[in-house]
Amino acid sequence: MRMGYADIYAKWKADPEGFWMDAAGAIDWAQKPSRALNSQNAPLYEWFADGMVNTCWNAVDRHVLAGRGAQPAIIHDSPVTRTKHILTYAELQNRVARLAGALRAKGVEKGDRVIIYMPMVPEALEAMLACARIGAIHSVVFGGFAANELAVRIDDSTPKAIIAASCGIEPNRVVHYKPLLDGAIELATHKPDFCVIFQREQEVAALTPGRDFEWHGFQYGATPAECLPVEGNHPAYILYTSGTTGQPKGVVRPTAGHLVALNWTMRAVYNVGVGDVFWAASDVGWVVGHSYICYGPLIAGCTTVVYEGKPVGTPDAGAFWRVISEHKVKSFFTAPTAIRAVKRDDREGALMKQHDLSHLQALFLAGERADPDTIKWAQDCLGIPVIDHWWQTETGWAIAGNPMGLGLLPVKIGSPSVAMPGYDVQVLDEGGHPVSPGTLGAIAIKLPLPPGTLPTLWNAEDRFRKAYLDHFPGYYETGDAGYIDEDGYLYIMARTDDVINVAGHRLSTGAMEEVLASHRDVAECAVIGVADDLKGQSPLGFLCLNKGSNRPHADVVKECVALMRDKIGPVADFKRAVVVERLPKTRSGKILRATMVAIADCKPWKMPATIDDPAILDEITEALQGIGLAKG
Ligand code: COA
Ligand code: AMP
């Protein structure tokens, strides 16, 4: 009889190293690891450290060698450019090997960093795989970030090369990547040796002679590169994510653990394998894009869909269903916010009904809390399992979920279900003691984390320890709060830090406050995330102006909105701010952000015992009512 979730979880718990060594058997190694876990540096851990392996080999070449060269590897479906095309595994191999060869010929070697700044085009995946092929460490930057954010990443990762596209296409505008790239290089202290620019026909960018090379010309005549095996603990990539300050955290992904874990999840979590079509409607700039647009599906020999469009408006709320039907998608993964957008435009599911969705076995949701309404709507309309699962950039794959490939467990709406093998998830009180079922606390994971999760932060081991390991010794602190019920189901309720989640995008209010504070009229400020029906949360700024400032408040607010777009980028989605006289604080000077959130969202709240001056909350309420909030 096939083992179910409970047996598999118990098997992992009884022998974690044996469990992952078994899973490692599904990966092609140049040299097999002698052991699974290296604990010598605990609480820093490494998996498969002495194995030698290449990610690109496992994601591309081995499928061609196995006779599947003619199978589609990537389907690019781009409603914003009205184009579709397919790349087979053999074509992908040729393209990646040539690009890798050209990079190497230009001096990019194992361990060198390469920034990739590209929209949802197959060339973005090719660039990632080309880096992996020669052991270079890529760092993909999301297109919705401004030049300043790109510059911060350039200075932190010090790339030898940057690979970018000339432009991206949003439904309402062309995103001028190249001027953003030029601006970022200008701002950054570190300068890359060279840039490779993929010119799109929608916008051909001006190249800087001597520094910039056109994508095709750059590769012309290059000798294709073979896959270079690297040590298991060699970083495959760095992906920056929001922390508590304006300095993003560079999450490091180790090569071997990444391969083993992602390959395991494709069958166990998503129930797909060779030849199946898998689609994650996210962006290559996010962790979902890394794990489940690029690496996971290709490692498992699936066909992956690269979708350059939106859930609605390209052209309508039927877009997801059209893609699923046309490409016979078996497992589909998106953010709840995207389904909320579809539901808002097509509540009756009329557009959905126009498409044959018979190949679709399940809808997977992650990136933010999946609200019960959205899950129920999707379940009712689609008639298939709708599976919430919880994970983070740091882990790279699901911490908790309902593993379809191991036999689905009963769904409890509002819960991303149970811990995956590899994760011993516990809820702790402030003193670090596990709490009883049903009690709210900080969610932590007992160390070691499983393969594929972050071993450290790029160039910031102290920060890694401080941010994740020091608070609860022996545990990884997730930054999420919630509880576990009597059946072991997890409920994710809130963040314990100042991270907010806007349309499935993780943003730091601390970083936004740094931007607002840099405005010449702003003396003090706070940013909170208020509830938003579509996007989950939406950022809202409170501005206290300098004593001498007599400028119209509306002008200052407008400038702050523009400043945020300029410094962090459109992805921050910062559109609202109010000017107030003072901010509510505790007697020790801590801003009472949680109270402001409760007032804005019309949630019950108690007057904080430590508040310095309760009258300030009346002013805050008034200001919020002025912009249509706090009116419950
Ligand atoms: N490059 C440049 N700009 C981008 C961008 C990109 N890749 N992605 C988004 N933006 C811009 C948008 O154009 C928009 O700019 P605007 O202020 O000029 O309109 C801004 O960033 C906010 O975009 P978005 O969050 O997409 O909001 P929206 O109102 O345009 O669309 C949704 C709302 C719900 C349809 C959209 O947020 C969505 O598809 N969300 C799902 C996100 C997702 O998959 N997240 C998963 C991560 S795992
Ligand atoms: P990111 O690193 O961008 O993937 O964001 C990770 C954070 O998003 C988590 O720490 C949670 O706060 C939130 N998150 C992701 N998935 C879920 C989920 N299924 N339910 C609730 N919150 C989620």
PDB file of C-alpha atoms in Angstrom, residues 52 104 107-113 131 134-137 160 228-231 233-235:
ATOM      1  CA  MET A  52      29.272  17.540  -6.646  1.00  0.00           C
ATOM      2  CA  ARG A 104      32.368  32.400 -19.533  1.00  0.00           C
ATOM      3  CA  GLY A 107      35.211  36.238 -17.778  1.00  0.00           C
ATOM      4  CA  VAL A 108      32.265  35.060 -15.694  1.00  0.00           C
ATOM      5  CA  GLU A 109      33.440  32.179 -13.550  1.00  0.00           C
ATOM      6  CA  LYS A 110      32.196  29.913 -10.802  1.00  0.00           C
ATOM      7  CA  GLY A 111      31.162  31.990  -7.805  1.00  0.00           C
ATOM      8  CA  ASP A 112      30.852  35.277  -9.727  1.00  0.00           C
ATOM      9  CA  ARG A 113      27.533  37.037  -9.278  1.00  0.00           C
ATOM     10  CA  CYS A 131      24.531  30.985 -14.662  1.00  0.00           C
ATOM     11  CA  ILE A 134      28.899  27.529 -15.112  1.00  0.00           C
ATOM     12  CA  GLY A 135      28.521  27.871 -11.341  1.00  0.00           C
ATOM     13  CA  ALA A 136      27.854  31.632 -11.421  1.00  0.00           C
ATOM     14  CA  ILE A 137      25.484  32.887  -8.730  1.00  0.00           C
ATOM     15  CA  LYS A 160      30.481  40.883 -12.591  1.00  0.00           C
ATOM     16  CA  LEU A 228      30.262  22.497 -14.349  1.00  0.00           C
ATOM     17  CA  PRO A 229      29.641  20.405 -11.232  1.00  0.00           C
ATOM     18  CA  VAL A 230      29.811  22.474  -8.050  1.00  0.00           C
ATOM     19  CA  GLU A 231      29.937  21.564  -4.361  1.00  0.00           C
ATOM     20  CA  ASN A 233      26.829  23.921  -0.575  1.00  0.00           C
ATOM     21  CA  HIS A 234      27.765  26.256  -3.421  1.00  0.00           C
ATOM     22  CA  PRO A 235      25.203  29.097  -3.639  1.00  0.00           C
TER      23      PRO A 235
END
